[in-house]
C-alpha cells in the first residue's frame, strides 16, 4: 500500500476519534448547507416575493439576473451570499484536522518513530495534507450536492438551480474549494510547527479565512459581486499563493527541522 | 556493523557530537553512556539516519549515513526516549501502522508474533493511551522489532519504569542478544549497562573511554584485595609492605586493603605470609569497583577539565 495512503488512513482513524474534530467536520457543513435552504423555504411562497423586481436588487447584482423574474432574482441573491460561506468549509475543516493531527503527533512524540521508518518526508507531508484536505473537499462537494437539490425543491423555479450549476459556481466549488483547502493545510503545517496546543494552532491557522470573510462582507455590503472573472482570478491567485505556501510548508517539514526545531 | 569516523554534529554554535570514532561488532550489545546533553540521543539520530552529520562518516549495516538513509532505516529499529505511541489507536493498530510503513510482508503475522512475545496479545484491541508505562514501553519495543532489523537502537529502554517492568525489558534485551542482534543502548542506568553490555563507550560530546566494563575498571582502578582478619596488627602491614608486588596496603576495621596487579598470582603468597606472621584470616575478597565509579571518574575528570578551560 502506498505510504501516503497508510498515513492518511492512520490519521483518520486517530483524529476522528476526537469528538471536537468530528463535531467541526459534521457541524460546519450542516449549518452552512441548511441555513440557505431554511431561508429559501421561508421565502418559497410567491406571495412573499411578489412586487420585487431585479431593479430592487443592487445594481451590480441585477445585471447578473438577466431574464430572471424579480422573485427568482431575490432568491438567487440569497443563495449567492452563501457561495463564499460555502468556501469556508474547505478552509476550516483542514485547519481543524491538521492542527490536531500535527500538534497531536508533536505532543505525543510520535513523529520521531515515524520519521525513523523508510517513509520520505514528502510522503509524510502529503499524507498529513491529504488526510486534512480530502474530508473537507468531499464534505464541501456533498454539501453542495444537497444544497443544489434543496434549492431545486425550495426555489421558485428551476432557473435559480440552473444558476447554481453554471460555470461560476462549479468553478468555485470544484476548483477554488480544493485550492483553498491546500492553502489552509499549508498554513496549518507552518503554525503547527510552532504550537504545542492543537487549539492554539487551530485558532491561529483560522486567520487564513480572513480574506474570505472580507470578501463575504464586501459582497453583502454591495462593494462587489462574485462573478466568473473574479472567481477565475481567485483561482489563479490561489495557485500562486498555494505554490508559495507549499514550498514554505515543505521547507519546514524536513526530518531534521522537525526533530530539532519543532518545540 | 556500526562504524563511525570523526562523526561530528553541530547545531549552530552548539557542538553536540565531537569527532566520534567507534566501531560496534555484529551481535554485540554496546552501551553508550554519558551525562545529559552529552550527545547520546543526537548520536542515535545520526546513526538511524534521522539527521545528517556536519562532518565525518558513519556506516550502519554496511550503508553510509547521509547517502543511503532509506536503506539504513529499513535495517535499523529504534526505541526512542519516549515511547511515542498513538494513544487513540489500539495496540494492534499502532503496530500494524508501523509494520506497513516498514513494508513488512506479513503485517498481521508479525504484529501477532510480537504482541504475543511481549505479553500484549490479550490486550491488542485496547487503546495504547490506557496502557501502563511498562506496557507502553513493551509496545514500543515491539514496534522497533516488527521489520526484524539487524541493528537495534534503544534510547533509555528502562527509564521511568518500575523495577518489575524494567526487569522484564532487560530480560527481553538479553533474549534479543541471544538471537544475535546488534544492540546499541543509551542508558543512565549503569548497573544495567554493566550487566547487559559487552562493551561500553563513555561520552561527553566526545568519546572519553571505550572498552569492556571490566577493562574500564582495570584501566582506571588498580585491583584491590581485602583480607578480613580476626585482628589486624601493625606488623602484618609491615610484613606485606616488604613484598615487592604489593603496590599499597592500608588497614580499615580489622581489614587489610591491598592493591595488587595480579591477585590470582599473588594472593596465595600474601595468605602464606600473613599466616606465618600469625594472622587469623577469616575471609578474602576482591573489592570490585562499580561501573558507576568508573563513569563518575571519567565524566568528573572531564567536567574538571572543562571548568579549567
Coordinates of C-alpha atoms in Angstrom, one line a residue:
Chain A
X1 CA 0.0 0.0 0.0
X2 CA 1.2 3.5 -0.8
X3 CA 2.8 5.0 2.3
X4 CA 1.0 8.3 1.9
X5 CA -2.3 6.5 1.9
X6 CA -1.2 4.5 5.0
X7 CA -0.6 7.8 6.8
X8 CA -4.0 9.2 5.6
X9 CA -5.8 6.1 7.0
X10 CA -4.0 6.2 10.3
X11 CA -4.7 10.0 10.7
X12 CA -8.4 9.5 10.0
X13 CA -8.6 6.5 12.4
X14 CA -7.0 8.7 15.1
X15 CA -8.3 12.2 14.5
X16 CA -11.9 11.2 14.0
X17 CA -11.9 9.6 17.5
X18 CA -11.6 13.2 18.7
X19 CA -15.2 14.4 19.3
X20 CA -14.3 18.1 18.7
X21 CA -12.8 17.3 15.3
X22 CA -15.8 15.1 14.4
X23 CA -18.1 17.9 15.5
X24 CA -16.4 20.5 13.4
X25 CA -16.3 18.3 10.3
X26 CA -20.0 17.4 10.7
X27 CA -21.5 20.6 12.1
X28 CA -20.0 23.3 9.9
X29 CA -21.2 21.9 6.5
X30 CA -24.5 21.0 8.1
X31 CA -25.2 24.6 9.2
X32 CA -23.8 26.2 6.1
X33 CA -25.9 23.9 3.9
X34 CA -29.0 24.1 6.0
X35 CA -29.1 27.9 6.6
X36 CA -29.7 29.0 2.9
X37 CA -32.2 26.2 2.4
X38 CA -34.1 27.4 5.5
X39 CA -34.1 30.9 4.1
X40 CA -35.3 29.6 0.7
X41 CA -38.0 27.6 2.5
X42 CA -39.1 30.7 4.3
X43 CA -39.3 32.7 1.1
X44 CA -40.6 30.0 -1.2
X45 CA -44.1 31.4 -1.4
X46 CA -44.6 33.5 -4.5
X47 CA -46.7 36.0 -2.5
X48 CA -43.7 36.7 -0.2
X49 CA -41.7 37.8 -3.2
X50 CA -44.3 39.4 -5.5
X51 CA -43.7 43.0 -6.0
X52 CA -39.9 42.5 -6.1
X53 CA -38.1 43.2 -9.4
X54 CA -34.5 43.0 -10.4
X55 CA -34.4 46.7 -10.1
X56 CA -34.8 46.4 -6.4
X57 CA -31.5 44.5 -6.3
X58 CA -28.1 46.2 -6.0
X59 CA -27.2 47.4 -9.5
X60 CA -24.2 45.2 -9.8
X61 CA -26.2 42.1 -8.9
X62 CA -29.3 43.0 -11.1
X63 CA -27.1 42.6 -14.2
X64 CA -26.4 39.0 -13.2
X65 CA -30.1 38.2 -13.1
X66 CA -30.6 38.6 -16.8
X67 CA -34.0 37.2 -17.7
X68 CA -35.0 36.1 -14.2
X69 CA -38.2 37.3 -12.5
X70 CA -37.9 39.6 -9.5
X71 CA -38.7 36.8 -7.1
X72 CA -36.1 34.5 -8.7
X73 CA -33.5 37.2 -8.7
X74 CA -34.1 37.7 -4.9
X75 CA -33.7 34.0 -4.3
X76 CA -30.6 33.9 -6.4
X77 CA -29.3 36.9 -4.4
X78 CA -29.9 35.0 -1.2
X79 CA -28.1 31.8 -2.3
X80 CA -25.3 33.8 -3.8
X81 CA -24.4 35.2 -0.4
X82 CA -23.8 31.7 0.7
X83 CA -21.3 30.8 -2.0
X84 CA -18.4 32.4 -0.2
X85 CA -19.6 30.9 3.1
X86 CA -19.6 27.5 1.4
X87 CA -16.0 28.0 0.6
X88 CA -15.3 28.3 4.4
X89 CA -15.8 24.6 4.6
X90 CA -12.7 23.6 2.7
X91 CA -10.7 26.0 4.8
X92 CA -12.0 25.4 8.3
X93 CA -12.1 21.6 8.2
X94 CA -8.5 21.1 7.1
X95 CA -7.3 23.6 9.7
X96 CA -9.0 21.6 12.5
X97 CA -7.9 18.2 11.3
X98 CA -4.3 19.2 10.5
X99 CA -3.9 21.1 13.8
X100 CA -5.0 18.1 15.9
X101 CA -3.1 15.6 13.7
X102 CA 0.3 17.5 13.5
X103 CA 0.3 19.1 17.0
X104 CA -1.0 15.8 18.3
X105 CA 2.0 14.0 16.9
X106 CA 4.3 16.6 18.4
X107 CA 2.8 16.3 21.9
X108 CA 2.7 12.5 22.0
X109 CA 6.2 12.4 20.4
X110 CA 5.1 10.0 17.7
X111 CA 6.9 11.9 14.8
X112 CA 10.3 10.5 15.6
X113 CA 9.4 6.8 15.3
X114 CA 7.5 7.7 12.1
X115 CA 10.5 9.5 10.7
X116 CA 12.7 6.6 11.6
X117 CA 10.8 4.4 9.1
X118 CA 11.6 4.4 5.4
X119 CA 8.8 6.9 4.8
X120 CA 10.0 10.0 2.9
X121 CA 9.2 13.5 4.3
X122 CA 7.2 14.2 1.1
X123 CA 5.1 11.1 1.7
X124 CA 4.5 12.1 5.3
X125 CA 3.6 15.7 4.4
X126 CA 1.4 14.5 1.6
X127 CA -0.3 12.1 3.9
X128 CA -0.9 14.7 6.5
X129 CA -2.2 17.2 3.9
X130 CA -4.5 14.7 2.2
X131 CA -5.9 13.4 5.5
X132 CA -6.9 17.0 6.3
X133 CA -8.0 18.1 2.8
X134 CA -9.9 15.1 1.5
X135 CA -12.7 15.1 4.1
X136 CA -13.0 18.9 3.6
X137 CA -13.3 18.7 -0.1
X138 CA -15.6 15.7 0.0
X139 CA -17.9 17.3 2.6
X140 CA -18.0 20.5 0.6
X141 CA -19.0 18.7 -2.6
X142 CA -21.6 16.6 -0.7
X143 CA -22.9 19.8 1.0
X144 CA -23.1 21.5 -2.4
X145 CA -25.0 18.5 -3.9
X146 CA -27.5 18.7 -1.1
X147 CA -27.7 22.4 -1.5
X148 CA -28.3 22.1 -5.2
X149 CA -31.1 19.5 -4.7
X150 CA -32.6 21.5 -1.9
X151 CA -32.6 24.7 -3.9
X152 CA -34.3 22.8 -6.8
X153 CA -37.1 21.8 -4.4
X154 CA -37.4 25.0 -2.4
X155 CA -36.8 27.7 -5.0
X156 CA -39.4 29.4 -7.1
X157 CA -38.3 27.9 -10.4
X158 CA -35.6 25.7 -11.9
X159 CA -33.9 29.0 -13.1
X160 CA -32.4 29.5 -9.6
X161 CA -31.0 26.0 -9.5
X162 CA -29.7 26.4 -13.0
X163 CA -27.7 29.4 -11.9
X164 CA -26.1 27.2 -9.1
X165 CA -24.8 24.8 -11.7
X166 CA -23.4 27.4 -14.0
X167 CA -19.6 27.6 -14.5
X168 CA -19.2 30.3 -11.8
X169 CA -20.5 28.1 -9.0
X170 CA -18.9 24.9 -10.4
X171 CA -15.5 26.6 -10.6
X172 CA -15.9 28.0 -7.1
X173 CA -16.8 24.6 -5.6
X174 CA -14.7 22.2 -7.7
X175 CA -11.5 24.3 -8.3
X176 CA -11.3 27.2 -5.8
X177 CA -12.5 24.9 -2.9
X178 CA -9.7 22.4 -3.2
X179 CA -7.2 25.3 -3.7
X180 CA -8.4 26.9 -0.5
X181 CA -8.0 23.6 1.3
X182 CA -4.4 23.4 0.1
X183 CA -3.8 26.9 1.4
X184 CA -5.4 26.1 4.8
X185 CA -3.3 22.9 5.2
X186 CA 0.0 24.7 4.3
X187 CA -0.7 27.5 6.8
X188 CA -1.6 24.9 9.5
X189 CA 1.6 23.0 8.9
X190 CA 3.6 26.2 9.4
X191 CA 1.6 27.2 12.5
X192 CA 1.7 23.7 14.0
X193 CA 5.4 23.6 13.8
X194 CA 5.5 26.4 16.5
X195 CA 2.4 25.5 18.6
X196 CA 2.2 22.9 21.3
X197 CA -1.6 23.0 21.8
X198 CA -3.8 22.0 18.9
X199 CA -6.4 24.6 19.9
X200 CA -3.9 27.4 19.7
X201 CA -2.7 26.0 16.3
X202 CA -6.3 25.8 15.1
X203 CA -7.1 29.3 16.3
X204 CA -4.0 30.9 14.7
X205 CA -4.4 28.9 11.5
X206 CA -8.1 30.0 11.2
X207 CA -6.7 33.5 10.4
X208 CA -6.3 32.1 6.9
X209 CA -10.1 32.5 6.4
X210 CA -9.9 36.3 7.0
X211 CA -9.6 37.2 3.3
X212 CA -12.6 35.0 2.5
X213 CA -14.7 36.7 5.3
X214 CA -13.6 40.1 4.0
X215 CA -14.9 39.1 0.5
X216 CA -18.1 37.8 2.1
X217 CA -18.8 41.1 3.9
X218 CA -17.7 43.0 0.7
X219 CA -20.4 41.2 -1.2
X220 CA -23.0 41.7 1.5
X221 CA -22.4 45.4 1.6
X222 CA -22.6 45.6 -2.2
X223 CA -18.9 46.6 -2.7
X224 CA -18.6 44.0 -5.3
X225 CA -20.4 40.8 -6.5
X226 CA -18.8 37.5 -7.2
X227 CA -18.8 36.8 -10.9
X228 CA -16.9 34.5 -13.2
X229 CA -14.0 36.8 -13.7
X230 CA -13.5 37.3 -10.0
X231 CA -13.6 33.5 -9.4
X232 CA -11.2 32.9 -12.2
X233 CA -8.7 35.5 -10.7
X234 CA -9.2 33.9 -7.4
X235 CA -8.3 30.5 -8.8
X236 CA -5.2 31.9 -10.5
X237 CA -4.2 33.9 -7.4
X238 CA -4.6 30.8 -5.2
X239 CA -2.4 28.7 -7.5
X240 CA 0.4 31.2 -7.0
X241 CA -0.3 31.6 -3.2
X242 CA -0.5 27.8 -2.8
X243 CA 2.8 27.2 -4.6
X244 CA 4.5 29.6 -2.2
X245 CA 2.8 28.3 0.9
X246 CA 3.5 24.7 -0.1
X247 CA 7.2 25.5 -0.7
X248 CA 7.3 27.1 2.8
X249 CA 5.5 24.2 4.4
X250 CA 7.8 21.6 2.7
X251 CA 10.8 23.6 3.9
X252 CA 9.5 23.5 7.5
X253 CA 8.5 19.8 7.2
X254 CA 12.0 18.3 6.9
X255 CA 13.2 15.5 9.1
X256 CA 16.0 17.4 10.8
X257 CA 13.8 20.6 11.3
X258 CA 11.0 18.5 12.8
X259 CA 13.3 16.7 15.2
X260 CA 15.5 19.6 16.3
X261 CA 13.5 22.8 15.9
X262 CA 9.9 21.8 16.4
X263 CA 9.3 22.6 20.1
Chain B
X1 CA 28.0 -3.4 12.0
X2 CA 28.4 0.2 13.0
X3 CA 31.4 2.3 12.3
X4 CA 31.9 6.0 12.8
X5 CA 34.9 8.1 11.9
X6 CA 35.2 11.6 13.3
X7 CA 31.5 11.8 13.3
X8 CA 30.5 15.4 14.2
X9 CA 27.2 17.2 14.6
X10 CA 26.8 20.9 15.2
X11 CA 23.5 22.8 15.8
X12 CA 24.6 26.4 15.1
X13 CA 27.2 27.2 17.7
X14 CA 26.5 24.1 19.8
X15 CA 28.7 21.1 19.3
X16 CA 26.6 18.1 20.0
X17 CA 28.9 15.3 18.9
X18 CA 32.6 15.9 18.5
X19 CA 34.7 13.7 16.2
X20 CA 33.2 10.4 17.4
X21 CA 35.2 7.4 16.2
X22 CA 34.0 3.9 17.2
X23 CA 33.1 0.5 15.9
X24 CA 30.4 -1.9 17.0
X25 CA 30.6 -5.6 16.0
X26 CA 27.7 -7.7 14.8
X27 CA 25.9 -9.3 17.6
X28 CA 27.4 -7.0 20.2
X29 CA 25.5 -5.2 22.9
X30 CA 27.1 -1.8 23.0
X31 CA 26.4 0.6 25.9
X32 CA 26.6 4.4 25.2
X33 CA 26.9 6.3 28.5
X34 CA 27.1 10.0 29.2
X35 CA 25.5 12.8 31.2
X36 CA 22.5 14.7 29.9
X37 CA 23.5 16.8 26.9
X38 CA 26.4 14.5 26.1
X39 CA 25.2 13.9 22.6
X40 CA 23.8 10.4 23.1
X41 CA 20.4 10.9 21.5
X42 CA 22.0 13.0 18.7
X43 CA 24.4 10.1 18.0
X44 CA 21.4 7.7 17.8
X45 CA 19.6 10.1 15.5
X46 CA 22.7 10.3 13.3
X47 CA 23.2 6.5 13.2
X48 CA 19.5 5.9 12.4
X49 CA 19.7 8.4 9.5
X50 CA 17.2 10.8 11.2
X51 CA 19.6 13.7 10.9
X52 CA 22.7 14.3 8.8
X53 CA 26.3 14.7 10.2
X54 CA 28.0 18.1 10.0
X55 CA 31.2 16.2 9.1
X56 CA 32.8 12.8 9.4
X57 CA 31.4 9.5 8.3
X58 CA 29.4 6.6 9.6
X59 CA 28.2 3.3 8.2
X60 CA 25.4 1.2 9.7
X61 CA 24.8 -2.3 8.4
X62 CA 27.2 -1.5 5.5
X63 CA 25.2 1.6 4.4
X64 CA 26.7 5.1 4.5
X65 CA 24.8 7.6 6.7
X66 CA 23.8 10.6 4.6
X67 CA 24.0 8.6 1.3
X68 CA 21.9 5.5 1.9
X69 CA 19.5 6.8 4.5
X70 CA 16.5 4.9 3.2
X71 CA 18.4 1.6 3.3
X72 CA 19.6 2.3 6.8
X73 CA 16.1 3.0 8.1
X74 CA 15.0 -0.4 6.7
X75 CA 17.7 -2.2 8.6
X76 CA 17.6 -0.5 12.0
X77 CA 15.0 -0.4 14.7
X78 CA 14.7 2.4 17.2
X79 CA 13.2 2.7 20.6
X80 CA 13.0 6.4 21.1
X81 CA 13.4 8.1 24.5
X82 CA 9.6 8.5 24.8
X83 CA 7.5 5.5 23.6
X84 CA 5.7 7.8 21.1
X85 CA 2.5 5.8 20.6
X86 CA -0.8 6.8 19.1
X87 CA -2.9 6.9 22.3
X88 CA -6.3 6.7 20.5
X89 CA -5.3 3.7 18.4
X90 CA -5.3 0.1 19.7
X91 CA -2.0 -1.7 20.4
X92 CA -2.6 -3.8 17.3
X93 CA -3.4 -0.8 15.1
X94 CA -0.3 1.0 16.4
X95 CA 1.9 -1.9 15.3
X96 CA 0.1 -2.5 12.0
X97 CA 0.6 1.1 11.0
X98 CA 4.4 0.9 11.6
X99 CA 4.6 -2.6 10.0
X100 CA 3.1 -1.1 6.8
X101 CA 5.5 1.8 6.8
X102 CA 8.4 -0.6 7.2
X103 CA 7.0 -2.6 4.3
X104 CA 6.7 -5.8 6.3
X105 CA 5.2 -8.5 4.1
X106 CA 3.1 -10.4 6.6
X107 CA 1.8 -7.5 8.6
X108 CA -0.8 -9.4 10.7
X109 CA 1.6 -12.3 11.4
X110 CA 4.4 -10.0 12.6
X111 CA 2.1 -7.9 14.7
X112 CA 0.7 -11.1 16.3
X113 CA 4.2 -12.5 16.9
X114 CA 5.5 -9.5 18.8
X115 CA 2.3 -8.8 20.7
X116 CA 2.4 -12.4 21.9
X117 CA 6.1 -12.3 22.6
X118 CA 5.7 -9.2 24.8
X119 CA 2.6 -10.5 26.5
X120 CA 0.2 -7.9 25.0
X121 CA -1.8 -10.2 22.7
X122 CA -4.8 -10.3 25.0
X123 CA -5.0 -6.5 25.2
X124 CA -4.4 -5.9 21.5
X125 CA -7.7 -4.2 21.0
X126 CA -7.3 -1.7 23.8
X127 CA -6.2 1.8 23.1
X128 CA -2.5 2.4 23.8
X129 CA -3.4 5.5 25.8
X130 CA -4.7 3.4 28.7
X131 CA -1.6 1.2 29.0
X132 CA 0.8 1.4 31.9
X133 CA 4.3 2.8 31.3
X134 CA 5.7 -0.7 31.2
X135 CA 3.2 -1.9 28.7
X136 CA 3.8 1.2 26.5
X137 CA 7.5 0.6 26.6
X138 CA 6.9 -3.1 25.6
X139 CA 4.7 -2.0 22.8
X140 CA 7.4 0.5 21.6
X141 CA 10.0 -2.3 21.7
X142 CA 7.7 -4.5 19.6
X143 CA 7.3 -1.6 17.1
X144 CA 11.1 -1.4 16.9
X145 CA 11.4 -5.1 16.0
X146 CA 8.5 -5.6 13.6
X147 CA 10.7 -5.4 10.5
X148 CA 13.3 -7.7 12.0
X149 CA 16.1 -5.1 12.0
X150 CA 19.8 -6.1 12.1
X151 CA 20.6 -3.3 14.4
X152 CA 18.5 -2.1 17.3
X153 CA 19.0 1.3 18.9
X154 CA 17.5 1.6 22.4
X155 CA 17.4 5.1 24.0
X156 CA 16.9 4.8 27.7
X157 CA 14.9 1.5 27.5
X158 CA 14.1 1.2 31.2
X159 CA 13.9 4.8 32.2
X160 CA 10.8 5.7 34.3
X161 CA 9.8 2.0 34.5
X162 CA 9.1 0.3 37.9
X163 CA 11.6 -2.3 38.9
X164 CA 9.5 -5.2 37.7
X165 CA 8.8 -3.7 34.3
X166 CA 12.5 -2.7 34.0
X167 CA 13.5 -6.3 34.7
X168 CA 11.1 -7.6 32.0
X169 CA 12.5 -5.2 29.5
X170 CA 16.1 -6.2 30.4
X171 CA 15.3 -9.9 30.1
X172 CA 13.8 -9.2 26.7
X173 CA 17.0 -7.4 25.7
X174 CA 19.1 -10.4 26.9
X175 CA 16.8 -12.6 24.7
X176 CA 17.5 -10.3 21.7
X177 CA 21.2 -10.6 22.4
X178 CA 20.9 -14.4 22.2
X179 CA 19.3 -14.1 18.8
X180 CA 22.5 -12.4 17.7
X181 CA 21.1 -8.9 17.1
X182 CA 23.4 -5.9 17.4
X183 CA 22.1 -3.7 20.1
X184 CA 23.2 -0.1 20.8
X185 CA 21.9 1.1 24.2
X186 CA 21.9 4.6 25.6
X187 CA 21.2 4.5 29.3
X188 CA 21.8 6.3 32.6
X189 CA 21.3 3.0 34.5
X190 CA 25.0 2.0 35.0
X191 CA 24.1 -1.3 36.7
X192 CA 22.0 -2.2 33.7
X193 CA 24.8 -1.3 31.3
X194 CA 27.3 -3.3 33.3
X195 CA 25.0 -6.4 33.2
X196 CA 23.9 -6.1 29.6
X197 CA 26.7 -4.6 27.6
X198 CA 29.7 -6.3 26.0
X199 CA 31.4 -3.0 25.6
X200 CA 30.8 0.5 26.8
X201 CA 31.6 3.9 25.4
X202 CA 31.5 6.8 27.8
X203 CA 30.9 10.1 26.1
X204 CA 30.6 13.8 26.9
X205 CA 30.2 15.2 23.5
X206 CA 33.4 13.5 22.6
X207 CA 34.5 9.9 23.3
X208 CA 36.1 9.6 26.8
X209 CA 36.6 5.9 27.0
X210 CA 35.6 2.7 25.2
X211 CA 36.2 -0.9 26.4
X212 CA 34.6 -3.8 28.2
X213 CA 33.2 -2.9 31.6
X214 CA 35.9 -4.9 33.4
X215 CA 38.7 -3.4 31.2
X216 CA 37.5 0.1 32.0
X217 CA 37.6 -0.8 35.7
X218 CA 41.2 -2.1 35.3
X219 CA 42.2 1.0 33.3
X220 CA 41.1 3.4 36.0
X221 CA 41.5 1.5 39.2
X222 CA 44.2 -0.9 40.4
X223 CA 42.8 -4.2 41.6
X224 CA 42.3 -4.4 45.3
X225 CA 42.0 -7.4 47.6
X226 CA 40.5 -7.2 51.1
X227 CA 41.8 -9.6 53.8
X228 CA 39.4 -9.8 56.7
X229 CA 41.4 -10.7 59.8
X230 CA 40.3 -11.6 63.4
X231 CA 42.6 -8.7 64.5
X232 CA 44.7 -6.6 62.3
X233 CA 48.1 -5.7 63.8
X234 CA 50.7 -3.2 62.5
X235 CA 53.2 -5.9 62.0
X236 CA 51.0 -7.6 59.4
X237 CA 51.0 -4.4 57.4
X238 CA 54.8 -4.0 57.8
X239 CA 55.2 -7.6 56.6
X240 CA 53.1 -7.0 53.4
X241 CA 54.9 -3.8 52.7
X242 CA 58.1 -5.9 52.3
X243 CA 56.6 -7.8 49.4
X244 CA 57.7 -6.3 46.1
X245 CA 54.4 -6.9 44.2
X246 CA 52.2 -5.1 46.8
X247 CA 51.5 -1.6 45.5
X248 CA 49.9 -0.3 48.6
X249 CA 48.4 -1.6 51.8
X250 CA 46.1 0.0 54.4
X251 CA 44.2 -1.1 57.4
X252 CA 40.5 -0.5 58.0
X253 CA 38.4 -2.1 60.7
X254 CA 40.5 -5.3 61.0
X255 CA 40.7 -5.5 57.2
X256 CA 43.8 -5.1 55.2
X257 CA 43.1 -3.5 51.8
X258 CA 45.9 -4.5 49.5
X259 CA 46.4 -3.1 45.9
X260 CA 47.9 -5.6 43.5
X261 CA 48.5 -6.0 39.8
X262 CA 47.8 -9.8 39.7
X263 CA 45.7 -11.1 42.6
X264 CA 45.3 -14.6 41.1
X265 CA 49.1 -15.0 41.2
X266 CA 49.9 -13.1 44.4
X267 CA 47.0 -13.9 46.8
X268 CA 48.5 -17.3 47.8
X269 CA 51.8 -15.7 48.7
X270 CA 50.1 -13.0 50.8
X271 CA 48.0 -15.5 52.6
X272 CA 51.0 -17.7 53.4
X273 CA 52.9 -14.6 54.6
X274 CA 50.1 -13.4 56.8
X275 CA 49.6 -16.9 58.3
X276 CA 53.3 -17.2 59.0
X277 CA 53.1 -13.8 60.8
X278 CA 50.3 -15.2 63.0
X279 CA 47.3 -13.6 61.4
X280 CA 43.9 -15.4 61.5
X281 CA 42.4 -14.9 58.1
X282 CA 38.6 -15.1 58.1
X283 CA 37.8 -14.1 54.6
X284 CA 39.4 -12.9 51.4
X285 CA 37.6 -11.0 48.6
X286 CA 38.2 -8.6 45.8
X287 CA 37.0 -5.1 46.1
X288 CA 35.0 -4.6 42.9
X289 CA 34.7 -1.1 41.5
X290 CA 31.3 -0.5 40.1
X291 CA 30.7 0.9 36.7
X292 CA 29.3 3.9 38.5
X293 CA 32.8 4.6 40.0
X294 CA 34.3 4.3 36.5
X295 CA 31.7 6.5 35.0
X296 CA 31.9 9.2 37.6
X297 CA 35.6 9.3 37.5
X298 CA 35.6 9.7 33.7
X299 CA 32.9 12.2 33.5
X300 CA 34.0 14.0 36.6
X301 CA 37.6 14.5 35.3
X302 CA 36.1 15.7 32.0
X303 CA 34.0 18.2 33.8
X304 CA 37.0 19.3 35.8
X305 CA 39.0 19.9 32.6
X306 CA 36.1 21.8 31.1
X307 CA 36.0 24.0 34.1
X308 CA 39.7 24.6 34.0
X309 CA 39.4 25.6 30.3

